[in-house]
Short mmCIF file of C-alpha atoms in Angstrom, two decimals:
data_model
loop_
_atom_site.label_atom_id
_atom_site.label_comp_id
_atom_site.label_asym_id
_atom_site.label_seq_id
_atom_site.Cartn_x
_atom_site.Cartn_y
_atom_site.Cartn_z
CA UNK A 1 -20.84 -14.50 -15.72
CA UNK A 2 -19.21 -13.80 -12.34
CA UNK A 3 -15.66 -12.78 -11.63
CA UNK A 4 -13.04 -15.53 -11.54
CA UNK A 5 -11.52 -16.37 -8.14
CA UNK A 6 -8.14 -14.83 -7.30
CA UNK A 7 -6.35 -18.20 -7.50
CA UNK A 8 -6.66 -18.02 -11.31
CA UNK A 9 -4.50 -14.88 -11.40
CA UNK A 10 -2.25 -15.26 -8.36
CA UNK A 11 0.94 -16.23 -10.21
CA UNK A 12 3.14 -13.57 -11.84
CA UNK A 13 3.73 -15.00 -15.32
CA UNK A 14 4.21 -12.41 -18.04
CA UNK A 15 5.38 -8.83 -18.43
CA UNK A 16 3.46 -5.99 -16.76
CA UNK A 17 0.37 -5.09 -18.81
CA UNK A 18 -0.74 -1.59 -17.76
CA UNK A 19 -3.71 0.45 -18.97
CA UNK A 20 -2.69 2.48 -22.04
CA UNK A 21 -4.03 3.85 -25.32
CA UNK A 22 -3.55 0.33 -26.75
CA UNK A 23 -5.13 -1.48 -23.79
CA UNK A 24 -8.54 0.17 -23.53
CA UNK A 25 -11.78 -0.65 -21.74
CA UNK A 26 -10.05 -1.51 -18.45
CA UNK A 27 -12.40 -1.52 -15.44
CA UNK A 28 -11.54 0.90 -12.61
CA UNK A 29 -9.77 -0.61 -9.59
CA UNK A 30 -12.05 -1.41 -6.66
CA UNK A 31 -9.73 0.49 -4.31
CA UNK A 32 -9.98 4.28 -4.72
CA UNK A 33 -8.80 5.49 -1.28
CA UNK A 34 -5.21 4.76 -0.27
CA UNK A 35 -5.00 6.86 2.92
CA UNK A 36 -7.51 6.60 5.78
CA UNK A 37 -7.57 7.97 9.32
CA UNK A 38 -5.75 11.12 10.38
CA UNK A 39 -3.73 11.54 7.18
CA UNK A 40 -3.06 15.24 7.79
CA UNK A 41 -1.55 14.84 11.24
CA UNK A 42 2.15 15.86 11.29
CA UNK A 43 4.84 13.23 11.81
CA UNK A 44 5.53 14.09 15.47
CA UNK A 45 2.04 13.00 16.65
CA UNK A 46 2.35 9.30 15.67
CA UNK A 47 5.75 7.86 16.69
CA UNK A 48 4.96 4.15 16.19
CA UNK A 49 4.63 2.39 12.83
CA UNK A 50 3.53 -1.14 11.87
CA UNK A 51 3.91 -2.71 8.41
CA UNK A 52 2.15 -5.62 6.69
CA UNK A 53 4.81 -7.21 4.46
CA UNK A 54 4.22 -9.65 1.60
CA UNK A 55 6.19 -12.89 1.96
CA UNK A 56 5.44 -14.17 -1.57
CA UNK A 57 5.88 -13.04 -5.16
CA UNK A 58 2.32 -12.86 -6.47
CA UNK A 59 -0.50 -10.75 -7.87
CA UNK A 60 -2.77 -9.04 -5.34
CA UNK A 61 -6.11 -7.95 -6.77
CA UNK A 62 -7.60 -4.50 -6.22
CA UNK A 63 -10.60 -6.23 -4.58
CA UNK A 64 -8.29 -7.82 -1.97
CA UNK A 65 -6.62 -4.46 -1.26
CA UNK A 66 -9.99 -2.78 -0.77
CA UNK A 67 -11.28 -5.60 1.48
CA UNK A 68 -8.10 -5.42 3.62
CA UNK A 69 -8.35 -1.63 3.89
CA UNK A 70 -11.98 -1.84 5.05
CA UNK A 71 -11.24 -4.61 7.60
CA UNK A 72 -8.25 -2.77 9.08
CA UNK A 73 -9.99 0.63 9.15
CA UNK A 74 -13.13 -0.85 10.75
CA UNK A 75 -11.22 -2.57 13.56
CA UNK A 76 -9.06 0.45 14.36
CA UNK A 77 -12.01 2.88 14.27
CA UNK A 78 -14.15 0.76 16.62
CA UNK A 79 -11.44 -0.37 19.05
CA UNK A 80 -8.95 2.49 19.07
CA UNK A 81 -10.83 5.52 17.70
CA UNK A 82 -10.77 7.20 14.29
CA UNK A 83 -8.35 9.91 15.46
CA UNK A 84 -5.69 7.51 16.75
CA UNK A 85 -4.13 6.21 13.52
CA UNK A 86 -3.21 6.83 9.89
CA UNK A 87 -3.39 3.85 7.51
CA UNK A 88 -1.72 3.88 4.09
CA UNK A 89 -1.97 1.29 1.28
CA UNK A 90 1.54 1.03 -0.15
CA UNK A 91 1.01 -0.89 -3.44
CA UNK A 92 -0.95 0.27 -6.48
CA UNK A 93 -2.92 -2.03 -8.83
CA UNK A 94 -1.64 -1.18 -12.34
CA UNK A 95 -1.40 -4.64 -13.95
CA UNK A 96 -4.43 -5.53 -16.13
CA UNK A 97 -5.88 -9.06 -15.91
CA UNK A 98 -7.47 -10.63 -18.99
CA UNK A 99 -10.21 -13.20 -19.59
CA UNK A 100 -11.04 -15.21 -22.71
CA UNK A 101 -14.80 -15.48 -22.28
CA UNK A 102 -16.38 -18.79 -23.18
CA UNK A 103 -20.09 -19.39 -23.79
CA UNK A 104 -21.67 -22.01 -21.57
CA UNK A 105 -25.23 -22.03 -22.96
CA UNK A 106 -26.84 -24.70 -25.17
CA UNK A 107 -25.45 -24.74 -28.69
CA UNK A 108 -22.34 -22.87 -27.62
CA UNK A 109 -20.08 -25.27 -29.53
CA UNK A 110 -21.38 -23.79 -32.81
CA UNK A 111 -20.39 -20.25 -31.71
CA UNK A 112 -17.15 -20.84 -29.82
CA UNK A 113 -13.75 -20.73 -31.46
CA UNK A 114 -11.82 -22.59 -28.72
CA UNK A 115 -8.18 -21.50 -28.62
CA UNK A 116 -8.34 -19.49 -31.83
CA UNK A 117 -7.84 -15.79 -30.99
CA UNK A 118 -7.45 -16.60 -27.29
CA UNK A 119 -6.00 -13.19 -26.27
CA UNK A 120 -8.53 -12.09 -23.62
CA UNK A 121 -10.40 -8.90 -22.81
CA UNK A 122 -9.60 -6.85 -19.67
CA UNK A 123 -11.27 -8.25 -16.55
CA UNK A 124 -9.77 -6.27 -13.66
CA UNK A 125 -6.51 -4.93 -12.23
CA UNK A 126 -4.00 -6.15 -9.68
CA UNK A 127 -0.74 -5.15 -8.00
CA UNK A 128 2.40 -7.21 -8.67
CA UNK A 129 4.15 -7.62 -5.32
CA UNK A 130 7.47 -9.20 -4.38
CA UNK A 131 8.91 -10.85 -1.28
CA UNK A 132 9.56 -8.25 1.41
CA UNK A 133 7.40 -5.57 -0.24
CA UNK A 134 5.22 -3.53 2.12
CA UNK A 135 1.49 -3.85 1.40
CA UNK A 136 0.09 -1.63 4.17
CA UNK A 137 1.56 0.72 6.77
CA UNK A 138 -0.12 2.15 9.86
CA UNK A 139 1.29 4.88 12.10
CA UNK A 140 -0.14 5.44 15.57
CA UNK A 141 0.83 6.16 19.18
CA UNK A 142 2.82 3.58 21.12
CA UNK A 143 -0.22 2.49 23.15
CA UNK A 144 -2.19 1.58 20.01
CA UNK A 145 0.45 -0.81 18.56
CA UNK A 146 -1.31 -4.03 19.83
CA UNK A 147 -4.55 -2.83 18.18
CA UNK A 148 -2.67 -2.12 14.94
CA UNK A 149 -1.17 -5.63 14.98
CA UNK A 150 -4.61 -7.18 15.50
CA UNK A 151 -6.11 -5.08 12.67
CA UNK A 152 -3.36 -6.30 10.31
CA UNK A 153 -3.92 -9.90 11.47
CA UNK A 154 -7.52 -9.54 10.33
CA UNK A 155 -6.49 -7.84 7.08
CA UNK A 156 -4.16 -10.80 6.28
CA UNK A 157 -7.23 -13.00 5.70
CA UNK A 158 -8.17 -10.87 2.70
CA UNK A 159 -4.89 -11.53 0.85
CA UNK A 160 -3.65 -14.68 -0.92
CA UNK A 161 -0.32 -16.15 0.16
CA UNK A 162 1.71 -15.35 3.28
CA UNK A 163 2.28 -12.00 4.94
CA UNK A 164 4.24 -10.91 8.00
CA UNK A 165 3.45 -8.12 10.48
CA UNK A 166 6.54 -6.04 11.27
CA UNK A 167 6.89 -3.34 13.93
CA UNK A 168 9.10 -0.61 12.48
CA UNK A 169 12.07 0.87 14.34
CA UNK A 170 11.53 4.18 12.52
CA UNK A 171 9.52 7.16 13.80
CA UNK A 172 6.14 6.96 12.02
CA UNK A 173 6.52 7.22 8.23
CA UNK A 174 9.88 9.04 8.47
CA UNK A 175 13.28 7.63 7.48
CA UNK A 176 14.80 8.23 10.95
CA UNK A 177 15.03 5.84 13.90
CA UNK A 178 13.22 7.01 17.03
CA UNK A 179 16.25 8.16 19.03
CA UNK A 180 17.73 9.82 15.92
CA UNK A 181 14.43 11.65 15.26
CA UNK A 182 14.30 13.04 18.84
CA UNK A 183 17.96 14.08 18.61
CA UNK A 184 17.43 15.93 15.32
CA UNK A 185 14.29 17.58 16.66
CA UNK A 186 16.17 18.82 19.72
CA UNK A 187 18.89 20.28 17.51
CA UNK A 188 16.26 21.97 15.30
CA UNK A 189 17.43 20.08 12.21
CA UNK A 190 14.07 18.58 11.24
CA UNK A 191 12.16 20.04 8.31
CA UNK A 192 8.48 19.05 8.61
CA UNK A 193 7.11 17.65 5.34
CA UNK A 194 3.58 16.69 6.35
CA UNK A 195 3.40 13.03 7.37
CA UNK A 196 7.19 12.65 7.21
CA UNK A 197 10.21 14.84 7.97
CA UNK A 198 13.50 15.65 6.29
CA UNK A 199 16.82 16.63 7.75
CA UNK A 200 18.26 20.08 7.06
CA UNK A 201 21.60 19.36 5.39
CA UNK A 202 24.57 21.59 4.62
CA UNK A 203 23.80 21.98 0.89
CA UNK A 204 21.59 24.34 -1.08
CA UNK A 205 21.28 28.11 -1.51
CA UNK A 206 21.41 30.23 1.64
CA UNK A 207 18.78 32.58 0.22
CA UNK A 208 16.13 29.86 0.67
CA UNK A 209 17.00 29.32 4.38
CA UNK A 210 16.36 31.18 7.59
CA UNK A 211 19.18 31.71 10.10
CA UNK A 212 17.91 28.90 12.39
CA UNK A 213 18.05 26.31 9.58
CA UNK A 214 21.67 26.91 8.48
CA UNK A 215 24.16 24.32 9.75
CA UNK A 216 27.87 23.90 9.22
CA UNK A 217 27.96 20.11 9.36
#
């Protein structure tokens, strides 16, 4: 028996049903890699950022997330180069989908119980997403933004429902706008935290700071 199409599970109906010690025998999600590309590059290398945003409240299967990741990664690698971007999948498939298996062979009516004991067995997992929730983010250089938009346009075909492609005003995956980021960097107030950066504030013990990272206001 094959897997049911995604339209059977698209609607968010009940409470979240995660894998637990009570819900056992859950298949692994199809998506295992959430970061592809140059994921170790510091934040200053990729100033531009593009988001793929969900425009519906729905379930998105782990198969759809994996298919979208592959499509986006393939396009960017071929057309822009594998060292020109960092793609991150922003939603995690925790919700378990169930199926009440029915027999379809000859004489099945003698074995089936119909709606008696209809609570199903785990079939797969999906992510519950809302309106305005980010599904995928890609940081790159300014010149690669049109390629990033096209890669997300192709990835949209893998998802149910509607999505929007949004060009972020922030610097890469950081919380700062581009002009604010450059200003803080010039003042020496940026604390590099891998793919994002934090601002040195005026709180915290002085013993953990060097002289260059102490600020009055």
